[in-house]
Short mmCIF file of C-alpha atoms in Angstrom, two decimals:
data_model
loop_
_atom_site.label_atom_id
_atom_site.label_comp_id
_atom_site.label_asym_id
_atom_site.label_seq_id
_atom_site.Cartn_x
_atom_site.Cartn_y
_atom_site.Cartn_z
CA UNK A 1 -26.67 -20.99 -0.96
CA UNK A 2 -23.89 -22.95 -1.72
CA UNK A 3 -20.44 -22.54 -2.33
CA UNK A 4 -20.14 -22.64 -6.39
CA UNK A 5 -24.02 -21.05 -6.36
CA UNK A 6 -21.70 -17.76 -4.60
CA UNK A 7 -18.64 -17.94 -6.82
CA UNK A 8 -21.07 -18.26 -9.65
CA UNK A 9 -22.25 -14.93 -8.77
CA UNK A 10 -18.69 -13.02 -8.85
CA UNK A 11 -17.48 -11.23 -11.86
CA UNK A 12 -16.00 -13.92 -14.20
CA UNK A 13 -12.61 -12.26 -13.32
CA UNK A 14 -12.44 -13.41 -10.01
CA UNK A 15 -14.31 -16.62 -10.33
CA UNK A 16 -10.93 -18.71 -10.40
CA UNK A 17 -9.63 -17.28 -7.84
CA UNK A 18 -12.05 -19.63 -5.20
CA UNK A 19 -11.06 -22.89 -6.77
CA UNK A 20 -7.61 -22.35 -4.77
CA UNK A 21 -7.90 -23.51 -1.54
CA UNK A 22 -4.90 -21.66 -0.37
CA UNK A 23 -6.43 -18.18 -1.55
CA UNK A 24 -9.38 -19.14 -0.33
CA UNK A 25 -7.57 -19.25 3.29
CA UNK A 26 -5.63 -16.52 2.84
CA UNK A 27 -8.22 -13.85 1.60
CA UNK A 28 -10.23 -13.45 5.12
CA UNK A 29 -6.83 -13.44 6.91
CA UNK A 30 -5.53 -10.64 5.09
CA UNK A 31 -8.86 -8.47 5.24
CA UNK A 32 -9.46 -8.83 9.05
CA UNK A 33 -5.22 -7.87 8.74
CA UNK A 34 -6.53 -4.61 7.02
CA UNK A 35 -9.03 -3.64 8.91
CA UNK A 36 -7.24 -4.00 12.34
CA UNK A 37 -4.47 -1.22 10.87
CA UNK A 38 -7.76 0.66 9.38
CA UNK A 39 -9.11 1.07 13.05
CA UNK A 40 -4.88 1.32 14.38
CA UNK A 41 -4.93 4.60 12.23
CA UNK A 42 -7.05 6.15 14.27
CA UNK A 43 -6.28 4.31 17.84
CA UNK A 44 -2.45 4.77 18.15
CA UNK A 45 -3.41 8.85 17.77
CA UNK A 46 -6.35 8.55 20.63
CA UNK A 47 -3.78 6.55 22.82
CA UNK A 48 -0.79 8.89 21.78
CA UNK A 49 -2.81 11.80 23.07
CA UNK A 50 -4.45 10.10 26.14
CA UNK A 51 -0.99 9.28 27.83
CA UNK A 52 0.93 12.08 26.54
CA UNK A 53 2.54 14.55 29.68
CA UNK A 54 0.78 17.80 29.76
CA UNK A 55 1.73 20.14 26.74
CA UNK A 56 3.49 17.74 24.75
CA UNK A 57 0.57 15.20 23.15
CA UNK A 58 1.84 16.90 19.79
CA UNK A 59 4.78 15.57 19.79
CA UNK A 60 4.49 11.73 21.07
CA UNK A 61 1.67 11.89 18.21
CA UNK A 62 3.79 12.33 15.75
CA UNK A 63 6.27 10.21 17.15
CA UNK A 64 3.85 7.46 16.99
CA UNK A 65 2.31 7.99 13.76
CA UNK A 66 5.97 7.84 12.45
CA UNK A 67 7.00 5.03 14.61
CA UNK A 68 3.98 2.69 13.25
CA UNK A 69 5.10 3.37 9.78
CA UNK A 70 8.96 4.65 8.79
CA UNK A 71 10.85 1.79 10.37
CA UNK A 72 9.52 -0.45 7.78
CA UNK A 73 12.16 1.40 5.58
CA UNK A 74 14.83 0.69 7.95
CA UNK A 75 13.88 -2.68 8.22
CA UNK A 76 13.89 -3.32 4.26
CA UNK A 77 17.73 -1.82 4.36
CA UNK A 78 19.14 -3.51 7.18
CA UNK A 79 18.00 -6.91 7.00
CA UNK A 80 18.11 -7.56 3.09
CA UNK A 81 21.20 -10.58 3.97
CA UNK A 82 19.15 -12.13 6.10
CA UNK A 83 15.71 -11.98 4.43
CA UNK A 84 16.14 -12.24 1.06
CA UNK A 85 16.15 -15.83 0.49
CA UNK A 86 13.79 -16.56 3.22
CA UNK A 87 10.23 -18.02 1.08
CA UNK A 88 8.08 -15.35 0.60
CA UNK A 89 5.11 -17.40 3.61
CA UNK A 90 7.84 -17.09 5.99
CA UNK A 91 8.58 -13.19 5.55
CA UNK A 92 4.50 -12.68 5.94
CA UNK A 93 4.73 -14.96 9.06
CA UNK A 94 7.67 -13.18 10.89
CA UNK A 95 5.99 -9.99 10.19
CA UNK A 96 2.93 -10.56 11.25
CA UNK A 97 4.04 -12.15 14.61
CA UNK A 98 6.36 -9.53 15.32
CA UNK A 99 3.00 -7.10 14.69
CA UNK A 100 1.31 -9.66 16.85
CA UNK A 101 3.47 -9.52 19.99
CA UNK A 102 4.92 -6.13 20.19
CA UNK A 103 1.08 -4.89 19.30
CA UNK A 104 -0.41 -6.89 21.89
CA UNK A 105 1.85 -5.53 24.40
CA UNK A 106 0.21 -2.18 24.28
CA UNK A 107 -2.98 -2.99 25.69
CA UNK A 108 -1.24 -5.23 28.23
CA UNK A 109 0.66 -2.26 29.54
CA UNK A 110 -1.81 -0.10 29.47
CA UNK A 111 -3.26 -1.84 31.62
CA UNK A 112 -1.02 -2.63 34.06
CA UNK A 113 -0.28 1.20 34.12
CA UNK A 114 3.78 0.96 33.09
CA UNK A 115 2.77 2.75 29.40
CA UNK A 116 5.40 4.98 29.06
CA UNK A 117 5.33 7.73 25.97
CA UNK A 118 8.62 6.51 25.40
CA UNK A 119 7.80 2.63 25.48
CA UNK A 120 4.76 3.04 23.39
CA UNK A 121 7.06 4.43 20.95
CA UNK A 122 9.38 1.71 21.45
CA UNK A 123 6.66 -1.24 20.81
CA UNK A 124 4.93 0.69 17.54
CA UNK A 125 8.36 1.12 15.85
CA UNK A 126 9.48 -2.23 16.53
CA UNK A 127 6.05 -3.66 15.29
CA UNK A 128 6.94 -2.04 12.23
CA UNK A 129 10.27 -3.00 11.45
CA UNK A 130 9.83 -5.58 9.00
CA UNK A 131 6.52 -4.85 7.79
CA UNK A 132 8.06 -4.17 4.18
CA UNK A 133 8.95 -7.38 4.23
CA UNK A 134 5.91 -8.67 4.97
CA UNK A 135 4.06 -6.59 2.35
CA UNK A 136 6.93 -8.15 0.06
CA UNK A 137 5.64 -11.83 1.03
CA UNK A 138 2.52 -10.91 1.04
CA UNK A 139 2.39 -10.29 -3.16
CA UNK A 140 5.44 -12.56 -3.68
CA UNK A 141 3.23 -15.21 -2.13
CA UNK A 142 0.54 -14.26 -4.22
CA UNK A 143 2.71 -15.18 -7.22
CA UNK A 144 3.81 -18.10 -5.99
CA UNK A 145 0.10 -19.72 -5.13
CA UNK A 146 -1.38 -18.28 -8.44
CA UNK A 147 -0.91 -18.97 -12.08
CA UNK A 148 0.19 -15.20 -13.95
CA UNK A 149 -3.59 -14.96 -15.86
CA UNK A 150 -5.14 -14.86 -12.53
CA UNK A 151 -2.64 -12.59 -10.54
CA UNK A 152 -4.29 -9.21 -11.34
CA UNK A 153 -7.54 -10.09 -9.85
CA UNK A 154 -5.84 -11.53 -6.77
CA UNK A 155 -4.28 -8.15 -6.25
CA UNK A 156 -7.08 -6.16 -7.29
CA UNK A 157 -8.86 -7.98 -3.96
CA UNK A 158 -5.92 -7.62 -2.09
CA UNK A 159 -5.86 -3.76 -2.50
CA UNK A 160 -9.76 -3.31 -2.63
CA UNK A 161 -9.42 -4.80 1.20
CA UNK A 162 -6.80 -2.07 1.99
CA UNK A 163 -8.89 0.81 0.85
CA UNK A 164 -12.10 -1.00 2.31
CA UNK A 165 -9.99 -0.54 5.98
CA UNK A 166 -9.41 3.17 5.20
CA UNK A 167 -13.67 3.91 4.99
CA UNK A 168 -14.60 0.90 8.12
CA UNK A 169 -11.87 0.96 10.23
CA UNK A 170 -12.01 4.05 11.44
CA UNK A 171 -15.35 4.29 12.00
CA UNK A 172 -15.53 1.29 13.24
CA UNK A 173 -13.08 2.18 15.73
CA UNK A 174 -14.33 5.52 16.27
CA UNK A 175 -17.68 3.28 17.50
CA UNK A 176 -16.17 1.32 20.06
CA UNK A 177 -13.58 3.81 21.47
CA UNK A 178 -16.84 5.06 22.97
CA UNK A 179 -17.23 1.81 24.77
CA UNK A 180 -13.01 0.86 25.35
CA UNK A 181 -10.15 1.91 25.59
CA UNK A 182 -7.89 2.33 22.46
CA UNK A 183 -5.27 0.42 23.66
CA UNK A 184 -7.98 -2.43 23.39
CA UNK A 185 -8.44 -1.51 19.62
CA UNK A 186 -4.70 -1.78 18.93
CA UNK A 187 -4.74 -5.04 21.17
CA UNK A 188 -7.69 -6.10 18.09
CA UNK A 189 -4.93 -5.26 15.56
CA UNK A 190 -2.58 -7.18 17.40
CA UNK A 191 -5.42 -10.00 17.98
CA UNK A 192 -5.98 -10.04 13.31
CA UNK A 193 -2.33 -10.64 13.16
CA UNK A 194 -1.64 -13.73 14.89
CA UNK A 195 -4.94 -15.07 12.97
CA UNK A 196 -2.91 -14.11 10.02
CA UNK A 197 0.19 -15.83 11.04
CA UNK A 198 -1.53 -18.75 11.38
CA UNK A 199 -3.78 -19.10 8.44
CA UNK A 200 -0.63 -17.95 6.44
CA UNK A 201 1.14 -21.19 8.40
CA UNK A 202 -1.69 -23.23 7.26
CA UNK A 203 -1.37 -23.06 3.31
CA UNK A 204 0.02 -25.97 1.47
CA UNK A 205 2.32 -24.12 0.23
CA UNK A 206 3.28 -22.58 -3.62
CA UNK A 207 4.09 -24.90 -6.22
CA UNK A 208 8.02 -25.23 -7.09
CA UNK A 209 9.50 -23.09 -9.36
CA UNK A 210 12.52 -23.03 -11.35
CA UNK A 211 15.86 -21.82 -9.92
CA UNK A 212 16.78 -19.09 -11.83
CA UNK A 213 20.10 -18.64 -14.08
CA UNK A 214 22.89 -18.66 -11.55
CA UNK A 215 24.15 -14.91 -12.94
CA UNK A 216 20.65 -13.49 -11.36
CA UNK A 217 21.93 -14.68 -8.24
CA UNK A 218 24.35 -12.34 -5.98
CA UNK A 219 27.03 -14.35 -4.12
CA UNK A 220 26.81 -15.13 -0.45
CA UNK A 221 28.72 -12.66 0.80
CA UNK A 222 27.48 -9.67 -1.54
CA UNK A 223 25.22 -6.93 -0.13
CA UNK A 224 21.61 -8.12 -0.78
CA UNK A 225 20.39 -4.14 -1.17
CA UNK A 226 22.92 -3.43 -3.44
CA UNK A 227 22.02 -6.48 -5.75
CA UNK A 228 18.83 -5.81 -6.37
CA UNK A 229 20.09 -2.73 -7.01
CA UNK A 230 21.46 -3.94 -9.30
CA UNK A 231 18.61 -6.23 -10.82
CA UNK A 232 16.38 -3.45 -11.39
CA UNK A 233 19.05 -1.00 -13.25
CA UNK A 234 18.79 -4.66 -15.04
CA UNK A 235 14.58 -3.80 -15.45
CA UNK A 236 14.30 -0.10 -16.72
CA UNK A 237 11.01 -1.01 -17.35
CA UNK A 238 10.50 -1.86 -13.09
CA UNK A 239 12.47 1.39 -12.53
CA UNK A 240 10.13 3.50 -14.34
CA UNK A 241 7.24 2.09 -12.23
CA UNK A 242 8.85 2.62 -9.09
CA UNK A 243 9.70 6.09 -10.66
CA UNK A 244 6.37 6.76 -11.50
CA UNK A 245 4.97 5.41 -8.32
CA UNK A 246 7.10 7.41 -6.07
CA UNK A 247 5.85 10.95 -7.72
CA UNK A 248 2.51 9.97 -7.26
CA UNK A 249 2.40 9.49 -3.79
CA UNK A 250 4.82 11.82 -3.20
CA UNK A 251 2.42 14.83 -5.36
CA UNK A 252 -0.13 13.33 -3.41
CA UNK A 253 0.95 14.29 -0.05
CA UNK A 254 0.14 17.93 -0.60
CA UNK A 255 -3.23 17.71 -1.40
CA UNK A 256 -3.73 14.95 1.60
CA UNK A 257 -2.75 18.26 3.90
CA UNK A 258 -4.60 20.78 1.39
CA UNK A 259 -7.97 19.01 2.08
CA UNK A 260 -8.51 19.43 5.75
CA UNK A 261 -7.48 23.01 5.18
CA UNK A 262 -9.53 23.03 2.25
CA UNK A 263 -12.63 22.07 3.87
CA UNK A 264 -11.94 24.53 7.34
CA UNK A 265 -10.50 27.90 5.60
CA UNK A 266 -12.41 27.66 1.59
CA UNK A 267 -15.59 26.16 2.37
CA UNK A 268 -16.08 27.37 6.18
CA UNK A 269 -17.64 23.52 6.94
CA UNK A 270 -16.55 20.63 9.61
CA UNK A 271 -15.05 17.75 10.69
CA UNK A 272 -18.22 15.96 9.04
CA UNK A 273 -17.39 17.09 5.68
CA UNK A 274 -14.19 16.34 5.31
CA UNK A 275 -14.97 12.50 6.68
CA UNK A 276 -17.61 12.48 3.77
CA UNK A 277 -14.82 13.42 1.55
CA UNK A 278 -12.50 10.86 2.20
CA UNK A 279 -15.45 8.10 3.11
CA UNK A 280 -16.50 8.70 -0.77
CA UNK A 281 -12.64 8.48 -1.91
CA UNK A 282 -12.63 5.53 -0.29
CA UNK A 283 -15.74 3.91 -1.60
CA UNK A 284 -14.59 5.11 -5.04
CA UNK A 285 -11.12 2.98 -4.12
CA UNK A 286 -12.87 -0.18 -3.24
CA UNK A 287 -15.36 0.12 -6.17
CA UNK A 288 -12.32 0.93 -8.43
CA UNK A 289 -10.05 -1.58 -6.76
CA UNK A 290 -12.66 -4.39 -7.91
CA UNK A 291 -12.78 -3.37 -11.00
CA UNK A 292 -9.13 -3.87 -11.57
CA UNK A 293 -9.24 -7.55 -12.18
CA UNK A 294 -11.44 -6.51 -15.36
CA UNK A 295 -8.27 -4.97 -16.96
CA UNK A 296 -6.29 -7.20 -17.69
CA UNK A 297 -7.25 -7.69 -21.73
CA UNK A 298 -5.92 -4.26 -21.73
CA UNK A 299 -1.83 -3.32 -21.68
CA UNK A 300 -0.77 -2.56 -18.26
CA UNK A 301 1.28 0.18 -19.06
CA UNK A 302 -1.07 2.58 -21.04
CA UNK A 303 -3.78 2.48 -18.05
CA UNK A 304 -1.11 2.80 -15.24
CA UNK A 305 -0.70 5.92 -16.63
CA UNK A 306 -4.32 7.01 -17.97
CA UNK A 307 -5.05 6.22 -14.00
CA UNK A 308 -2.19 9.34 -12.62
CA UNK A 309 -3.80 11.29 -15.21
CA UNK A 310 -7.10 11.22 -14.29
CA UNK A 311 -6.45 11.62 -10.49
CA UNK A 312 -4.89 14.81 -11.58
CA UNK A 313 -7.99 15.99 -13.28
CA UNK A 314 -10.01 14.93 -10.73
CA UNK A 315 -8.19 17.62 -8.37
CA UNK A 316 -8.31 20.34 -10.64
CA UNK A 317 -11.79 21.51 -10.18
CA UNK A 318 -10.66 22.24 -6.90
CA UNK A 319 -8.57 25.67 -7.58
CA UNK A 320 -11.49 26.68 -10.02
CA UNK A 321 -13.85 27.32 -7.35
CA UNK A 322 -16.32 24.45 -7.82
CA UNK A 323 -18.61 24.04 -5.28
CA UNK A 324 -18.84 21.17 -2.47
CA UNK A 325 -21.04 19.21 -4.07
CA UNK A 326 -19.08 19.46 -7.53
CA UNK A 327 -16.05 18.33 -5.62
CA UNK A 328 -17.50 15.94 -3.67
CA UNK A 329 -17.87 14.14 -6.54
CA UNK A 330 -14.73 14.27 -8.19
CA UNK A 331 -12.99 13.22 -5.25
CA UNK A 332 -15.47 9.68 -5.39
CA UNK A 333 -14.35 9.76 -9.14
CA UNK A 334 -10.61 10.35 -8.16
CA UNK A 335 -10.82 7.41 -5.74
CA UNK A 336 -12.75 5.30 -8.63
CA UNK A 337 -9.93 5.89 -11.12
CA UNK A 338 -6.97 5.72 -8.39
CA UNK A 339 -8.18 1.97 -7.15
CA UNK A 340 -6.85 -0.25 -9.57
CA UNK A 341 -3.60 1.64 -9.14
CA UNK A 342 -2.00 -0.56 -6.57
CA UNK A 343 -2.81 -3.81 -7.96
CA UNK A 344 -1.51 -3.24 -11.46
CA UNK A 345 1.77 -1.45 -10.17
CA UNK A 346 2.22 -5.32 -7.98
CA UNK A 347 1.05 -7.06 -10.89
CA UNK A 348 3.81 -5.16 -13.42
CA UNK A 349 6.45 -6.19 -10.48
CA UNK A 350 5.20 -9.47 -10.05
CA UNK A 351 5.73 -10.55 -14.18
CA UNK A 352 9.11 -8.68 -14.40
CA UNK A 353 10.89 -9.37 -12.00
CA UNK A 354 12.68 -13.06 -11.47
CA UNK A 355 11.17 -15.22 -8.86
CA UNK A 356 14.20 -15.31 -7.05
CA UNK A 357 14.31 -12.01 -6.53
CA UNK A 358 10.64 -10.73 -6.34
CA UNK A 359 10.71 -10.37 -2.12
CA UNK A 360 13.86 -8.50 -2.22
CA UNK A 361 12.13 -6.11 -5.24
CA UNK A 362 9.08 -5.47 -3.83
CA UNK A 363 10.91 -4.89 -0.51
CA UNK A 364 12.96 -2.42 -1.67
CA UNK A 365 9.81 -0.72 -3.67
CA UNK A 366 7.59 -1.01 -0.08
CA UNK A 367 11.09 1.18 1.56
CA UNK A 368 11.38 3.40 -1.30
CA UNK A 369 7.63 4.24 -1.23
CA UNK A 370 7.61 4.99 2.35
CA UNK A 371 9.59 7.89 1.85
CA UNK A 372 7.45 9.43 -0.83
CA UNK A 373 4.19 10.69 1.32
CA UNK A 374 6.07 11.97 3.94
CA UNK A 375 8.15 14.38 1.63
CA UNK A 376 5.16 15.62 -0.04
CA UNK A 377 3.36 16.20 3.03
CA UNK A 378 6.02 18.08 4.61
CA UNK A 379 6.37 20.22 1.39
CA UNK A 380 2.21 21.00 1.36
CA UNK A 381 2.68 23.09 4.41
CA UNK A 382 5.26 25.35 2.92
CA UNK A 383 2.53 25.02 -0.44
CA UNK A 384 -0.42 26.30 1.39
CA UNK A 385 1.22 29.25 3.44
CA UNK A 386 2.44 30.33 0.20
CA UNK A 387 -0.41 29.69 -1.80
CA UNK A 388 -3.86 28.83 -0.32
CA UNK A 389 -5.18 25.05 0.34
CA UNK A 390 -7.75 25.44 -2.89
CA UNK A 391 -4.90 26.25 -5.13
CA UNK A 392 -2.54 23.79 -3.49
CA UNK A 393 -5.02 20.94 -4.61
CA UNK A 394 -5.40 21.94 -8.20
CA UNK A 395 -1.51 22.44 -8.51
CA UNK A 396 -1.05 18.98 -7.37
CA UNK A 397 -3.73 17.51 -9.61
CA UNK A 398 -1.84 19.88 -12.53
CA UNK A 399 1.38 18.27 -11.69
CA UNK A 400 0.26 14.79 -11.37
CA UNK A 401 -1.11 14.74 -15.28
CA UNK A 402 2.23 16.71 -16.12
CA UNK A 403 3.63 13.23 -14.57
CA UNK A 404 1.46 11.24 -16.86
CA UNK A 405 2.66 12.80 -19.90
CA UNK A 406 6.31 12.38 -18.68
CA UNK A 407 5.78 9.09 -18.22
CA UNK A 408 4.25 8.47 -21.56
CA UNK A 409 6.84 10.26 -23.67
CA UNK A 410 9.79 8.20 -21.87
CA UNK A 411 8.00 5.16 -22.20
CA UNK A 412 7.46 6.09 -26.05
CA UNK A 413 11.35 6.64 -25.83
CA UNK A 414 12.41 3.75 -24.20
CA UNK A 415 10.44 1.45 -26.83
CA UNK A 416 11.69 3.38 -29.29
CA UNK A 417 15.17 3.12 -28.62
CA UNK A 418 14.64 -1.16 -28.46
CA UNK A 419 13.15 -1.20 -31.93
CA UNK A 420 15.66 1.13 -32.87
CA UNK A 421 19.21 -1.14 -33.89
CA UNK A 422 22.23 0.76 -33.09
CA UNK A 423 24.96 1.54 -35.58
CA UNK A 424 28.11 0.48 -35.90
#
């Protein structure tokens, strides 16, 4: 089969995408990216507990789930003067070869038997220090390669391959750890990155765009952070999706510690169950993920927040007792409604925000979303001693549509108040 005899055979959506040879490129890169961190999810625990001192694999596993993510944060505060005006290839390129080399040291001292609790930490936070940035390349590059009708789709794909990880990676790792060592599965990770640095170092590069107006520019010497700042008190419209964003990850995190609990102490079941639950979320993401570039004859807005909405409902059957089957198949119909979520929130940043600016944006979104999950999780425990796992879930689905509706009525507000002239 040929080449156009396959794109003919995509959704129309996506059909344009494969005309760009740059996208083209980029695409595998970024899945085999995705998957490596899919199968690092569950490695970076297995190694944490395999070379933790007696008694305290608890506490280097949390050390090194927090070191692989939270210093992205950091990263996107600290080194905003620096970055900012760096193209949006480069960013994706430093990250990925910092990933590359501080990843791939793992395995190598592993194996050489100088793997120290404390330097493992050491190498996974550092890995992680700009990866904000990256992400910020990552969709500002994106934007540059890709006219705006064709942007949706491209993140639609983008995400679909991040929840795609989430269901193979781990079982994928979870297969070979029986035949190596997980230090060899994070030295895989490490392996996808330096592919990606490379094919990202291949692309012809974005066509030119305009400078923008010289007030949307901060001076040299001005704090980057503070500028976009700034910019998006500039963008209520980019605030209130950041807004919005951040509450739904962060009412999320409950119910991500609810579930296990859920599954153990309501339904008396296994480890198997609760992988089915979050293999069919995940297929539901991917499904729904696709599906995104579908949407965009329809305002971006309005099914942003018809998608929090219904991933509230979907939890709600939860605290009324519904059996595992019943469930089961919400959560698949929560993860079908939640997947286009991530590519229209990127797509709504990508078209307001100035091209200038868009790394710095989305870098500052990518810190202040790291912050959100790890809140809510650290409020479900409280929840559930307090409450019960079951009813934990259904408050959080509760709360989620109470977010919707918030979000509707200030949006209704906000558009309000612009047709509105003021007097005087």
């Amino acid at each position: 089969m040929t080449a156009a005899q396959t794109t003919r055979l995509l959704p129309p959506a996506y059909r344009p995408l494969f005309a760009h040879a740059d996208f083209r490129r980029l695409l595998p890169a970024l899945a085999a990216s995705d998957l490596g961190d899919g199968m690092s999810v569950v490695a970076v625990a297995w190694l944490a507990i395999e070379i933790a001192p007696p008694g305290q694999s608890g506490m280097l596993l949390g050390a090194a789930l927090a070191a692989y993510a939270l210093p992205g944060a950091a990263g996107a505060l600290l080194f905003g003067r620096w970055l900012r005006r760096l193209p949006a290839g480069r960013l994706l390129v430093a990250d990925s070869r910092i990933r590359a080399v501080l990843l791939g040291c793992i395995p190598l001292a592993w194996v050489t038997g100088v793997l120290h609790p404390v330097l493992y930490v050491a190498l996974l936070a550092g890995s992680s220090v700009l990866h904000a940035w990256g992400n910020a390349g990552k969709y500002s590059l994106l934007a540059g390669i890709l006219p705006p009708d064709q942007r949706l789709a491209a993140n639609a794909l983008v995400s679909s391959s991040v929840s795609a990880s989430i269901v193979i990676g781990p079982a994928l790792a979870g297969f070979l750890a029986a035949v190596i060592s997980p230090a060899w599965l994070i030295g895989l990770d490490a392996l996808s990155f330096a592919v990606l640095a490379v094919q990202v170092g291949r692309l012809r590069g974005a066509p030119a765009k305009k400078e923008e107006p010289q007030e949307e520019v901060a001076p040299g010497g001005a704090d980057r952070s503070a500028a976009g700042l700034r910019l998006l008190r500039k963008q209520p419209e980019l605030l209130g999706v950041l807004t919005l964003t951040w509450f739904f990850n962060f009412l999320y995190g409950p119910a991500e510690v609810a579930l296990p609990l859920h599954v153990t102490d309501d339904l008396h079941a296994g480890a198997g169950l609760l992988g089915l639950y979050w293999a069919l979320f995940g297929a539901g993401a991917v499904l729904g993920g696709l599906a995104a570039g579908a949407l965009r004859r329809f305002p971006l807005w309005p099914v942003t927040l018809g998608i929090v909405a219904g991933w509230g409902l979907a939890l709600v059957p939860f605290g009324l007792g519904a059996s595992a089957p019943v469930t089961l198949a919400c959560f698949t119909l929560g993860g079908l409604i939640y997947g286009p979520f991530t590519a229209l929130s990127y797509t709504l940043f990508q078209e307001r925000t100035p091209a200038a600016w868009l790394t710095t944006v989305l870098a500052a979104r990518s810190a202040a979303l790291l912050t959100a999950g790890p809140v809510g999780t650290a409020l479900g425990g409280p929840l559930i001693a307090l409450l019960g796992p079951r009813q934990v879930l259904a408050a959080s689905g509760v709360a989620t549509v109470v977010l919707a509706v918030v979000g509707a009525a200030f949006r209704a507000w906000g558009k309000r108040r612009v047709r509105v002239p003021s007097s005087g």
